[in-house]
Amino acid sequence: MEPERRFDNHSQARIKLTLRYSVQRQRLIVTVHDIENLDRDDTRGLYVKLYLLPERGKDTKRRTMVVKTQKSPVFEETFEYAMQQGELGQKRLEVSVCEERIIKNEPVGKVVVDLDRISLVLAHTKLFPLSRNHSQN
């Protein structure tokens, strides 16, 4: 029987991200920092997978390295997406926390960030709540 995966009852699991847009380089820059309040008994590694929506494919997929820890994995990895500033309003960033498995990698939590709701001219660091369903912030 597999260990139960759940979110801490006292506080929801959250992922810390920094988002910004470089006007000079014409790139969306995303830094995946860490995850807080993840209540897991499992020792499998975790990684974070990013997609820039609505295009969901190899061109927009980014993935962190696997971190083998239980409750508070730290990633500190930065990813870039080339795009015009005017495109930001039509894009969403899907962030999934996944468990590393031999057969099928399972999502532990997810958040979908609407980029038009955040000012990205300056770096924007925030803790985003993770849920099992598609959530939007």
mmCIF file of C-alpha atoms in Angstrom:
data_model
loop_
_atom_site.group_PDB
_atom_site.id
_atom_site.type_symbol
_atom_site.label_atom_id
_atom_site.label_comp_id
_atom_site.label_asym_id
_atom_site.label_seq_id
_atom_site.Cartn_x
_atom_site.Cartn_y
_atom_site.Cartn_z
ATOM 1 C CA MET A 1 0.000 0.000 0.000
ATOM 2 C CA GLU A 2 1.319 3.432 -0.942
ATOM 3 C CA PRO A 3 1.799 6.167 1.678
ATOM 4 C CA GLU A 4 -1.014 8.694 1.746
ATOM 5 C CA ARG A 5 -0.271 12.046 0.094
ATOM 6 C CA ARG A 6 -2.158 15.004 1.466
ATOM 7 C CA PHE A 7 -1.782 18.656 2.254
ATOM 8 C CA ASP A 8 -1.028 19.760 5.793
ATOM 9 C CA ASN A 9 -4.277 20.309 7.702
ATOM 10 C CA HIS A 10 -2.984 23.512 9.301
ATOM 11 C CA SER A 11 -1.828 25.289 6.183
ATOM 12 C CA GLN A 12 -2.201 24.668 2.476
ATOM 13 C CA ALA A 13 0.871 23.676 0.476
ATOM 14 C CA ARG A 14 2.273 26.612 -1.472
ATOM 15 C CA ILE A 15 4.945 27.076 -4.105
ATOM 16 C CA LYS A 16 7.132 30.175 -4.094
ATOM 17 C CA LEU A 17 7.730 31.665 -7.539
ATOM 18 C CA THR A 18 9.297 34.848 -8.847
ATOM 19 C CA LEU A 19 7.855 36.117 -12.133
ATOM 20 C CA ARG A 20 9.116 39.050 -14.169
ATOM 21 C CA TYR A 21 9.259 40.251 -17.731
ATOM 22 C CA SER A 22 12.492 41.613 -19.199
ATOM 23 C CA VAL A 23 11.529 44.283 -21.728
ATOM 24 C CA GLN A 24 15.119 44.541 -22.949
ATOM 25 C CA ARG A 25 15.474 40.780 -23.540
ATOM 26 C CA GLN A 26 11.774 40.215 -24.396
ATOM 27 C CA ARG A 27 11.527 37.249 -22.065
ATOM 28 C CA LEU A 28 9.276 36.033 -19.291
ATOM 29 C CA ILE A 29 11.567 34.890 -16.481
ATOM 30 C CA VAL A 30 10.265 32.394 -13.908
ATOM 31 C CA THR A 31 12.195 31.296 -10.823
ATOM 32 C CA VAL A 32 10.962 28.262 -8.891
ATOM 33 C CA HIS A 33 12.157 28.722 -5.307
ATOM 34 C CA ASP A 34 10.611 26.161 -2.969
ATOM 35 C CA ILE A 35 7.464 24.502 -1.648
ATOM 36 C CA GLU A 36 6.061 25.042 1.848
ATOM 37 C CA ASN A 37 3.676 22.995 3.994
ATOM 38 C CA LEU A 38 3.720 19.895 1.843
ATOM 39 C CA ASP A 39 2.581 17.035 4.055
ATOM 40 C CA ARG A 40 4.095 13.859 2.627
ATOM 41 C CA ASP A 41 5.309 10.613 4.100
ATOM 42 C CA ASP A 42 6.667 9.504 0.750
ATOM 43 C CA THR A 43 10.411 9.650 0.084
ATOM 44 C CA ARG A 44 10.128 9.795 -3.711
ATOM 45 C CA GLY A 45 11.718 12.773 -5.369
ATOM 46 C CA LEU A 46 9.718 15.797 -6.469
ATOM 47 C CA TYR A 47 10.113 18.092 -9.443
ATOM 48 C CA VAL A 48 8.227 21.090 -10.816
ATOM 49 C CA LYS A 49 6.915 21.123 -14.380
ATOM 50 C CA LEU A 50 5.946 24.375 -16.138
ATOM 51 C CA TYR A 51 3.849 24.944 -19.253
ATOM 52 C CA LEU A 52 3.051 28.275 -20.849
ATOM 53 C CA LEU A 53 -0.589 28.032 -21.889
ATOM 54 C CA PRO A 54 -2.530 27.945 -24.159
ATOM 55 C CA GLU A 55 0.249 26.193 -26.114
ATOM 56 C CA ARG A 56 0.939 22.969 -24.252
ATOM 57 C CA GLY A 57 3.861 21.222 -25.866
ATOM 58 C CA LYS A 58 7.597 20.663 -25.956
ATOM 59 C CA ASP A 59 8.271 24.305 -26.805
ATOM 60 C CA THR A 60 6.660 25.607 -23.613
ATOM 61 C CA LYS A 61 7.564 22.783 -21.231
ATOM 62 C CA ARG A 62 10.192 23.432 -18.570
ATOM 63 C CA ARG A 63 11.164 21.134 -15.702
ATOM 64 C CA THR A 64 13.288 21.426 -12.583
ATOM 65 C CA MET A 65 15.752 18.839 -11.393
ATOM 66 C CA VAL A 66 14.397 16.193 -9.006
ATOM 67 C CA VAL A 67 14.754 17.044 -5.306
ATOM 68 C CA LYS A 68 14.639 14.178 -2.844
ATOM 69 C CA THR A 69 13.059 15.590 0.274
ATOM 70 C CA GLN A 70 9.741 15.205 2.022
ATOM 71 C CA LYS A 71 8.139 18.397 3.258
ATOM 72 C CA SER A 72 10.032 21.468 2.042
ATOM 73 C CA PRO A 73 11.827 20.901 -1.265
ATOM 74 C CA VAL A 74 14.083 23.736 -2.455
ATOM 75 C CA PHE A 75 14.682 24.128 -6.199
ATOM 76 C CA GLU A 76 16.071 27.640 -6.927
ATOM 77 C CA GLU A 77 15.934 27.184 -10.705
ATOM 78 C CA THR A 78 15.188 29.866 -13.298
ATOM 79 C CA PHE A 79 13.491 29.380 -16.672
ATOM 80 C CA GLU A 80 12.848 31.755 -19.576
ATOM 81 C CA TYR A 81 10.218 32.059 -22.279
ATOM 82 C CA ALA A 82 10.848 34.294 -25.309
ATOM 83 C CA MET A 83 7.786 36.436 -26.095
ATOM 84 C CA GLN A 84 6.602 39.932 -26.876
ATOM 85 C CA GLN A 85 5.323 41.972 -23.932
ATOM 86 C CA GLY A 86 1.907 42.258 -25.590
ATOM 87 C CA GLU A 87 1.513 38.468 -25.482
ATOM 88 C CA LEU A 88 1.561 38.313 -21.665
ATOM 89 C CA GLY A 89 -2.143 39.139 -21.402
ATOM 90 C CA GLN A 90 -3.062 36.020 -23.368
ATOM 91 C CA LYS A 91 -0.822 33.607 -21.456
ATOM 92 C CA ARG A 92 -1.173 31.504 -18.329
ATOM 93 C CA LEU A 93 1.576 29.648 -16.517
ATOM 94 C CA GLU A 94 0.698 26.127 -15.409
ATOM 95 C CA VAL A 95 2.888 24.968 -12.522
ATOM 96 C CA SER A 96 2.656 21.322 -11.453
ATOM 97 C CA VAL A 97 4.499 19.632 -8.602
ATOM 98 C CA CYS A 98 5.078 15.998 -9.553
ATOM 99 C CA GLU A 99 6.344 12.874 -7.849
ATOM 100 C CA GLU A 100 9.083 10.950 -9.604
ATOM 101 C CA ARG A 101 7.979 7.399 -10.343
ATOM 102 C CA ILE A 102 9.243 4.596 -12.529
ATOM 103 C CA ILE A 103 5.963 3.974 -14.355
ATOM 104 C CA LYS A 104 3.996 7.237 -14.256
ATOM 105 C CA ASN A 105 4.856 10.524 -12.595
ATOM 106 C CA GLU A 106 1.957 11.680 -10.469
ATOM 107 C CA PRO A 107 1.012 15.290 -9.762
ATOM 108 C CA VAL A 108 1.005 16.273 -6.105
ATOM 109 C CA GLY A 109 -0.417 19.758 -6.671
ATOM 110 C CA LYS A 110 -0.952 22.414 -9.300
ATOM 111 C CA VAL A 111 -1.614 26.107 -9.806
ATOM 112 C CA VAL A 112 -2.397 28.042 -12.983
ATOM 113 C CA VAL A 113 -1.288 31.683 -12.904
ATOM 114 C CA ASP A 114 -2.998 34.200 -15.198
ATOM 115 C CA LEU A 115 -0.144 36.440 -16.305
ATOM 116 C CA ASP A 116 -2.457 39.340 -17.143
ATOM 117 C CA ARG A 117 -3.361 39.665 -13.440
ATOM 118 C CA ILE A 118 0.206 40.368 -12.308
ATOM 119 C CA SER A 119 2.435 43.348 -13.054
ATOM 120 C CA LEU A 120 5.634 41.767 -14.335
ATOM 121 C CA VAL A 121 7.675 44.892 -15.082
ATOM 122 C CA LEU A 122 9.295 44.442 -11.666
ATOM 123 C CA ALA A 123 10.046 41.048 -10.175
ATOM 124 C CA HIS A 124 6.951 39.634 -8.468
ATOM 125 C CA THR A 125 7.635 36.999 -5.775
ATOM 126 C CA LYS A 126 4.643 35.232 -4.294
ATOM 127 C CA LEU A 127 3.553 32.038 -2.570
ATOM 128 C CA PHE A 128 0.924 30.401 -4.779
ATOM 129 C CA PRO A 129 -1.430 27.845 -3.159
ATOM 130 C CA LEU A 130 -1.296 24.383 -4.682
ATOM 131 C CA SER A 131 -4.404 22.340 -5.244
ATOM 132 C CA ARG A 132 -5.296 19.018 -6.789
ATOM 133 C CA ASN A 133 -7.549 20.738 -9.365
ATOM 134 C CA HIS A 134 -6.887 23.490 -11.851
ATOM 135 C CA SER A 135 -6.812 26.695 -9.837
ATOM 136 C CA GLN A 136 -6.267 30.176 -11.150
ATOM 137 C CA ASN A 137 -4.608 33.110 -9.371
#
